[in-house]
mmCIF file of C-alpha atoms in Angstrom:
data_model
loop_
_atom_site.group_PDB
_atom_site.id
_atom_site.type_symbol
_atom_site.label_atom_id
_atom_site.label_comp_id
_atom_site.label_asym_id
_atom_site.label_seq_id
_atom_site.Cartn_x
_atom_site.Cartn_y
_atom_site.Cartn_z
ATOM 1 C CA GLN U 139 -98.028 -21.492 16.638
ATOM 2 C CA VAL U 140 -96.225 -21.241 13.314
ATOM 3 C CA GLN U 141 -92.890 -23.007 13.058
ATOM 4 C CA LEU U 142 -90.486 -23.181 10.141
ATOM 5 C CA VAL U 143 -87.542 -25.545 10.515
ATOM 6 C CA GLU U 144 -84.808 -25.488 7.888
ATOM 7 C CA SER U 145 -82.311 -28.240 7.184
ATOM 8 C CA GLY U 146 -79.913 -29.328 4.473
ATOM 9 C CA GLY U 147 -77.225 -26.702 4.660
ATOM 10 C CA GLY U 148 -73.554 -27.540 4.702
ATOM 11 C CA LEU U 149 -70.186 -27.153 3.062
ATOM 12 C CA VAL U 150 -69.943 -27.774 -0.673
ATOM 13 C CA GLN U 151 -67.348 -27.110 -3.342
ATOM 14 C CA VAL U 152 -67.834 -24.686 -6.207
ATOM 15 C CA GLY U 153 -70.134 -26.199 -8.798
ATOM 16 C CA GLY U 154 -71.757 -28.527 -6.306
ATOM 17 C CA SER U 155 -75.379 -28.884 -5.272
ATOM 18 C CA LEU U 156 -77.432 -28.747 -2.111
ATOM 19 C CA THR U 157 -81.113 -29.078 -1.359
ATOM 20 C CA LEU U 158 -82.552 -27.111 1.522
ATOM 21 C CA SER U 159 -85.768 -28.155 3.225
ATOM 22 C CA CYS U 160 -88.162 -26.166 5.376
ATOM 23 C CA ALA U 161 -90.762 -28.092 7.334
ATOM 24 C CA ALA U 162 -93.743 -25.892 8.155
ATOM 25 C CA SER U 163 -96.299 -26.314 10.895
ATOM 26 C CA GLY U 164 -99.147 -24.094 12.011
ATOM 27 C CA LYS U 165 -99.709 -22.768 8.475
ATOM 28 C CA THR U 166 -100.388 -24.523 5.172
ATOM 29 C CA LEU U 167 -97.787 -23.666 2.537
ATOM 30 C CA SER U 168 -100.230 -23.959 -0.343
ATOM 31 C CA ASP U 169 -102.452 -21.289 1.253
ATOM 32 C CA ASN U 170 -99.613 -18.811 1.647
ATOM 33 C CA ALA U 171 -96.662 -17.220 -0.083
ATOM 34 C CA ALA U 172 -93.353 -18.774 0.905
ATOM 35 C CA GLY U 173 -89.786 -18.032 0.124
ATOM 36 C CA TRP U 174 -86.106 -18.435 0.794
ATOM 37 C CA TYR U 175 -83.878 -15.539 1.662
ATOM 38 C CA ARG U 176 -80.219 -15.358 2.605
ATOM 39 C CA GLN U 177 -77.945 -13.130 4.557
ATOM 40 C CA ALA U 178 -74.176 -13.084 4.422
ATOM 41 C CA PRO U 179 -72.005 -11.282 7.013
ATOM 42 C CA GLY U 180 -71.914 -7.564 6.333
ATOM 43 C CA LYS U 181 -74.445 -7.806 3.515
ATOM 44 C CA GLN U 182 -78.106 -6.999 3.186
ATOM 45 C CA ARG U 183 -80.761 -9.656 3.208
ATOM 46 C CA GLU U 184 -81.569 -11.017 -0.252
ATOM 47 C CA LEU U 185 -84.852 -12.646 -1.168
ATOM 48 C CA VAL U 186 -83.629 -15.541 -3.283
ATOM 49 C CA ALA U 187 -86.821 -17.275 -4.391
ATOM 50 C CA THR U 188 -90.555 -17.088 -3.803
ATOM 51 C CA LEU U 189 -93.470 -19.412 -4.376
ATOM 52 C CA THR U 190 -97.048 -18.195 -4.156
ATOM 53 C CA GLY U 191 -99.949 -20.301 -2.984
ATOM 54 C CA GLY U 192 -101.049 -20.480 -6.600
ATOM 55 C CA GLY U 193 -97.698 -21.880 -7.638
ATOM 56 C CA ARG U 194 -96.014 -18.882 -9.228
ATOM 57 C CA THR U 195 -92.262 -18.739 -8.715
ATOM 58 C CA ASP U 196 -89.808 -15.889 -8.879
ATOM 59 C CA TYR U 197 -86.045 -15.728 -8.424
ATOM 60 C CA LEU U 198 -83.249 -13.327 -7.687
ATOM 61 C CA ASP U 199 -81.478 -12.663 -11.001
ATOM 62 C CA SER U 200 -78.177 -14.057 -9.767
ATOM 63 C CA VAL U 201 -79.705 -17.496 -9.045
ATOM 64 C CA LYS U 202 -82.007 -17.863 -12.040
ATOM 65 C CA GLY U 203 -81.329 -21.103 -13.857
ATOM 66 C CA ARG U 204 -79.414 -22.509 -10.884
ATOM 67 C CA PHE U 205 -81.927 -22.570 -8.019
ATOM 68 C CA THR U 206 -85.411 -24.085 -7.962
ATOM 69 C CA ILE U 207 -88.031 -23.506 -5.299
ATOM 70 C CA SER U 208 -90.743 -26.093 -4.792
ATOM 71 C CA ARG U 209 -93.033 -27.533 -2.167
ATOM 72 C CA ASP U 210 -94.527 -30.854 -1.186
ATOM 73 C CA ASN U 211 -98.104 -30.196 -0.142
ATOM 74 C CA ASP U 212 -98.509 -33.576 1.538
ATOM 75 C CA LYS U 213 -95.464 -32.963 3.717
ATOM 76 C CA ASN U 214 -96.108 -29.213 4.017
ATOM 77 C CA THR U 215 -92.429 -28.728 3.238
ATOM 78 C CA LEU U 216 -90.671 -26.107 1.145
ATOM 79 C CA TYR U 217 -87.501 -26.889 -0.798
ATOM 80 C CA LEU U 218 -84.703 -25.006 -2.462
ATOM 81 C CA GLN U 219 -82.652 -27.012 -4.932
ATOM 82 C CA MET U 220 -79.349 -25.224 -5.492
ATOM 83 C CA ASN U 221 -77.080 -26.243 -8.361
ATOM 84 C CA SER U 222 -73.844 -24.855 -9.775
ATOM 85 C CA LEU U 223 -73.090 -23.206 -6.465
ATOM 86 C CA LYS U 224 -70.685 -20.288 -6.345
ATOM 87 C CA PRO U 225 -68.676 -18.791 -3.455
ATOM 88 C CA GLU U 226 -70.993 -15.762 -3.512
ATOM 89 C CA ASP U 227 -73.887 -18.054 -2.597
ATOM 90 C CA THR U 228 -72.320 -18.510 0.837
ATOM 91 C CA ALA U 229 -74.774 -17.250 3.461
ATOM 92 C CA VAL U 230 -77.263 -18.280 6.078
ATOM 93 C CA TYR U 231 -80.435 -19.321 4.279
ATOM 94 C CA TYR U 232 -83.837 -18.826 5.866
ATOM 95 C CA CYS U 233 -87.319 -19.804 4.816
ATOM 96 C CA SER U 234 -90.200 -17.448 5.344
ATOM 97 C CA LEU U 235 -93.961 -17.438 5.055
ATOM 98 C CA GLY U 236 -96.816 -14.965 4.850
ATOM 99 C CA PRO U 237 -100.330 -14.545 3.519
ATOM 100 C CA ASN U 238 -98.995 -12.829 0.386
ATOM 101 C CA LEU U 239 -95.714 -11.695 -1.163
ATOM 102 C CA ALA U 240 -95.899 -8.294 0.535
ATOM 103 C CA ARG U 241 -95.927 -10.006 3.918
ATOM 104 C CA ILE U 242 -93.674 -12.930 3.124
ATOM 105 C CA PHE U 243 -91.452 -12.252 6.137
ATOM 106 C CA ASN U 244 -94.261 -12.607 8.655
ATOM 107 C CA TYR U 245 -92.852 -15.930 9.808
ATOM 108 C CA ARG U 246 -89.207 -16.964 9.561
ATOM 109 C CA GLY U 247 -87.124 -19.989 10.365
ATOM 110 C CA GLN U 248 -83.888 -20.151 12.303
ATOM 111 C CA GLY U 249 -81.688 -20.506 9.233
ATOM 112 C CA THR U 250 -79.198 -22.995 7.863
ATOM 113 C CA GLN U 251 -75.623 -22.215 6.856
ATOM 114 C CA VAL U 252 -74.499 -22.785 3.280
ATOM 115 C CA THR U 253 -70.795 -22.466 2.594
ATOM 116 C CA VAL U 254 -69.366 -22.797 -0.897
ATOM 117 C CA SER U 255 -65.621 -23.319 -0.951
ATOM 118 C CA PRO U 256 -63.517 -22.165 -3.940
#
């Protein structure tokens, strides 16, 4: 059974930083494509960052230069380092996993709330 458990969300002021973690079990992150997506109330889901098994990263334009996706293979954990946070980053953040980028939403976590206060 595949499980993805996110943590690290919270309330932060504009310009602050947070690091989200996603502990994976049942699948090996380095053998799959993984990513972080977010969803704010009344808005469409946004794929924020992706990391392929081979280590290639990609980012939503609005977070480039501020967010960094990474993984710890020993811990089988995915991270999202978020710096210079803005109010528009407020959302529930989810990690996801799949055999490739086209199927990156095959498995999803329960989400963690990130709130950026002005």
